[in-house]
Coordinates of C-alpha atoms in Angstrom, one line a residue:
X1 CA 15.8 -11.3 -13.4
X2 CA 13.8 -14.6 -14.2
X3 CA 12.4 -14.9 -17.5
X4 CA 8.9 -16.0 -17.8
X5 CA 7.1 -18.0 -20.3
X6 CA 3.8 -16.2 -20.8
X7 CA 2.2 -18.0 -23.8
X8 CA -0.9 -19.3 -21.2
X9 CA -0.6 -16.5 -18.9
X10 CA -3.5 -14.2 -18.2
X11 CA -2.4 -10.8 -18.6
X12 CA -4.0 -7.4 -17.0
X13 CA -3.3 -3.7 -16.7
X14 CA -5.0 -2.5 -13.3
X15 CA -6.9 -5.5 -13.3
X16 CA -8.6 -5.2 -16.8
X17 CA -7.6 -8.0 -19.3
X18 CA -5.2 -6.9 -22.0
X19 CA -3.4 -8.8 -24.8
X20 CA 0.2 -9.9 -24.1
X21 CA 1.5 -7.1 -26.6
X22 CA 0.3 -4.3 -24.2
X23 CA 3.1 -5.2 -21.6
X24 CA 6.1 -2.9 -22.1
X25 CA 9.7 -2.5 -20.9
X26 CA 9.6 -0.6 -17.4
X27 CA 6.3 -1.5 -16.2
X28 CA 5.8 -2.8 -12.6
X29 CA 4.2 -6.1 -12.7
X30 CA 3.2 -8.7 -10.1
X31 CA 3.5 -12.2 -11.5
X32 CA 2.1 -15.5 -10.1
X33 CA 3.7 -18.6 -11.8
X34 CA 5.9 -21.5 -11.5
X35 CA 9.6 -22.0 -11.0
X36 CA 11.2 -25.4 -11.9
X37 CA 14.4 -26.8 -10.6
X38 CA 16.1 -26.2 -14.1
X39 CA 15.7 -22.5 -13.7
X40 CA 12.8 -22.1 -16.2
X41 CA 9.5 -20.4 -15.1
X42 CA 6.1 -20.3 -16.4
X43 CA 3.8 -17.5 -15.6
X44 CA 0.0 -17.8 -14.8
X45 CA -0.7 -14.4 -14.4
X46 CA 0.7 -11.0 -15.1
X47 CA -0.6 -8.0 -13.8
X48 CA 0.8 -4.4 -14.6
X49 CA -0.2 -1.6 -12.6
X50 CA -0.3 2.2 -13.3
X51 CA 0.3 4.3 -10.1
X52 CA -0.4 7.7 -11.6
X53 CA -2.3 9.2 -14.5
X54 CA -2.4 13.0 -14.8
X55 CA -1.1 16.2 -16.0
X56 CA 2.6 17.2 -15.3
X57 CA 2.3 20.3 -13.1
X58 CA 5.9 20.8 -12.3
X59 CA 9.5 19.7 -13.2
X60 CA 12.6 19.9 -11.1
X61 CA 15.4 19.6 -13.5
X62 CA 18.0 19.5 -11.0
X63 CA 16.9 16.4 -9.1
X64 CA 15.4 14.8 -12.5
X65 CA 11.9 14.7 -10.9
X66 CA 8.4 16.0 -11.8
X67 CA 5.0 16.3 -10.1
X68 CA 1.6 14.8 -11.2
X69 CA -1.5 15.1 -8.9
X70 CA 0.6 16.1 -6.0
X71 CA 2.9 13.1 -6.2
X72 CA 6.5 13.5 -6.5
X73 CA 8.0 11.3 -9.1
X74 CA 11.8 10.6 -9.3
X75 CA 13.4 9.2 -12.6
X76 CA 17.2 7.7 -12.9
X77 CA 19.1 6.4 -15.5
X78 CA 16.9 3.1 -15.9
X79 CA 13.4 5.2 -16.4
X80 CA 12.0 4.3 -19.6
X81 CA 10.2 7.3 -21.5
X82 CA 7.6 6.5 -24.2
X83 CA 6.4 9.3 -26.5
X84 CA 8.7 12.1 -25.2
X85 CA 11.5 12.9 -23.1
X86 CA 12.0 14.4 -19.6
X87 CA 12.6 17.6 -21.0
X88 CA 9.3 17.6 -22.6
X89 CA 7.0 16.6 -19.5
X90 CA 5.7 19.9 -18.5
X91 CA 2.1 20.3 -19.1
X92 CA 1.8 16.8 -20.7
X93 CA -0.5 14.0 -20.0
X94 CA 1.5 10.9 -18.6
X95 CA 1.0 7.5 -17.3
X96 CA 3.5 6.5 -14.8
X97 CA 4.5 3.1 -13.5
X98 CA 6.9 2.8 -10.8
X99 CA 7.9 2.1 -7.4
X100 CA 6.5 3.9 -3.9
X101 CA 9.1 5.1 -1.7
X102 CA 7.4 7.7 1.1
X103 CA 3.8 8.6 0.8
X104 CA 3.9 11.0 -2.2
X105 CA 7.0 10.0 -3.5
X106 CA 7.7 7.5 -6.3
X107 CA 10.6 6.1 -8.4
X108 CA 9.2 6.1 -11.9
X109 CA 10.2 3.0 -14.1
X110 CA 8.0 3.7 -17.4
X111 CA 6.7 7.2 -18.3
X112 CA 4.3 7.1 -21.3
X113 CA 3.7 10.8 -22.6
X114 CA 0.8 12.1 -24.5
X115 CA 1.3 15.3 -26.3
X116 CA -2.6 15.6 -26.9
X117 CA -5.3 15.5 -24.1
X118 CA -8.4 13.9 -24.8
X119 CA -11.5 15.6 -23.3
X120 CA -12.2 14.0 -20.0
X121 CA -8.8 12.1 -19.9
X122 CA -9.1 9.7 -16.8
X123 CA -7.0 10.8 -13.8
X124 CA -5.6 8.3 -11.4
X125 CA -3.4 7.9 -8.4
X126 CA -2.6 5.3 -6.1
X127 CA -1.0 5.7 -2.6
X128 CA -1.6 5.3 1.0
X129 CA -4.6 7.1 2.5
X130 CA -3.9 9.9 5.0
X131 CA -6.0 12.7 6.8
X132 CA -9.1 10.6 6.2
X133 CA -12.3 12.7 6.9
X134 CA -15.7 11.0 6.7
X135 CA -17.6 14.1 7.8
X136 CA -15.8 16.4 5.0
X137 CA -15.6 13.1 2.7
X138 CA -11.9 13.8 2.0
X139 CA -8.5 12.3 2.4
X140 CA -4.9 12.6 1.2
X141 CA -2.5 10.7 -1.2
X142 CA 0.7 12.5 -0.8
X143 CA 0.2 16.0 -1.1
X144 CA -3.1 15.5 -3.4
X145 CA -6.4 16.0 -1.6
X146 CA -9.2 13.5 -2.8
X147 CA -12.8 14.8 -2.6
X148 CA -15.2 11.4 -2.7
X149 CA -18.3 13.5 -2.3
X150 CA -19.3 12.3 -5.6
X151 CA -19.1 8.8 -4.7
X152 CA -22.1 7.1 -3.4
X153 CA -21.7 5.4 0.2
X154 CA -22.9 2.1 -1.6
X155 CA -19.8 2.3 -3.9
X156 CA -17.2 3.3 -1.3
X157 CA -14.8 0.2 -0.7
X158 CA -15.3 -1.3 2.9
X159 CA -12.0 -0.7 4.9
X160 CA -11.3 2.5 3.5
X161 CA -9.4 4.3 6.1
X162 CA -6.0 5.9 7.0
X163 CA -3.2 3.5 6.2
X164 CA -4.7 1.5 3.5
X165 CA -3.5 1.6 -0.1
X166 CA -6.2 3.0 -2.4
X167 CA -6.6 3.5 -6.1
X168 CA -8.5 6.5 -7.1
X169 CA -10.3 7.5 -10.5
X170 CA -11.4 11.1 -11.3
X171 CA -12.2 13.0 -14.4
X172 CA -11.5 16.6 -12.9
X173 CA -9.6 18.7 -10.5
X174 CA -12.1 20.4 -8.3
X175 CA -11.8 23.9 -6.3
X176 CA -8.5 24.2 -4.5
X177 CA -6.7 21.7 -6.7
X178 CA -9.0 18.7 -5.1
X179 CA -9.0 15.6 -7.2
X180 CA -12.8 14.7 -7.5
X181 CA -13.2 11.0 -7.1
X182 CA -15.3 9.2 -9.6
X183 CA -14.2 5.7 -8.3
X184 CA -12.3 4.4 -5.4
X185 CA -10.8 0.9 -4.8
X186 CA -8.7 -0.5 -2.1
X187 CA -5.5 -2.3 -3.5
X188 CA -5.2 -5.6 -2.2
X189 CA -1.4 -6.5 -1.4
X190 CA -2.4 -10.3 -0.6
X191 CA -0.5 -12.7 -2.5
X192 CA -2.5 -16.0 -2.8
X193 CA -0.2 -19.2 -2.8
X194 CA 0.2 -22.7 -1.2
X195 CA 2.8 -23.5 1.3
X196 CA 6.2 -23.3 0.2
X197 CA 5.5 -21.5 -3.1
X198 CA 7.8 -18.7 -3.9
X199 CA 6.9 -15.0 -3.2
X200 CA 8.3 -11.7 -3.1
X201 CA 7.6 -8.7 -1.5
X202 CA 9.0 -5.1 -2.0
X203 CA 8.4 -2.0 0.0

């Protein structure tokens, strides 16, 4: 509900710098900035985050929900669809922004649909790590099993364990429907700021 001036703000998506025009209605963003007594606000940084990138493997028309990489993605009357509609989701490649509920469950606020899938299109899922097995080199995010055997030990983030929020990138789904990870990062939830600065947390 706060309108931010973004003229001098640094803008990023998943941590990568982008032009301000890349921001779209429905994206979930983290904003750091200044709120003034007259009600105006200026953003210093805006970071949008995609929760899931992948192919829709199931659609529940009655519940208006769909499945990507083992995540159940719910929609409501405010969900923004770009490139298609809910009725065209099945077998399409999507990029989804939204709010996490329970592990493996997300309320989608924006769904970008691509009718053509480029070879090697990136797969990505963000969520809480469970069933972490360092011997088997697997863990789960919701119903999705992640195989990190192809990620060298030097490239595994410190602190990867049950209960942390991880962002997993991959380019293929292996045997048994496993997501074979090509990169993993632990998503920081820390909000830097000084004493008396305004912060909001949602969860």
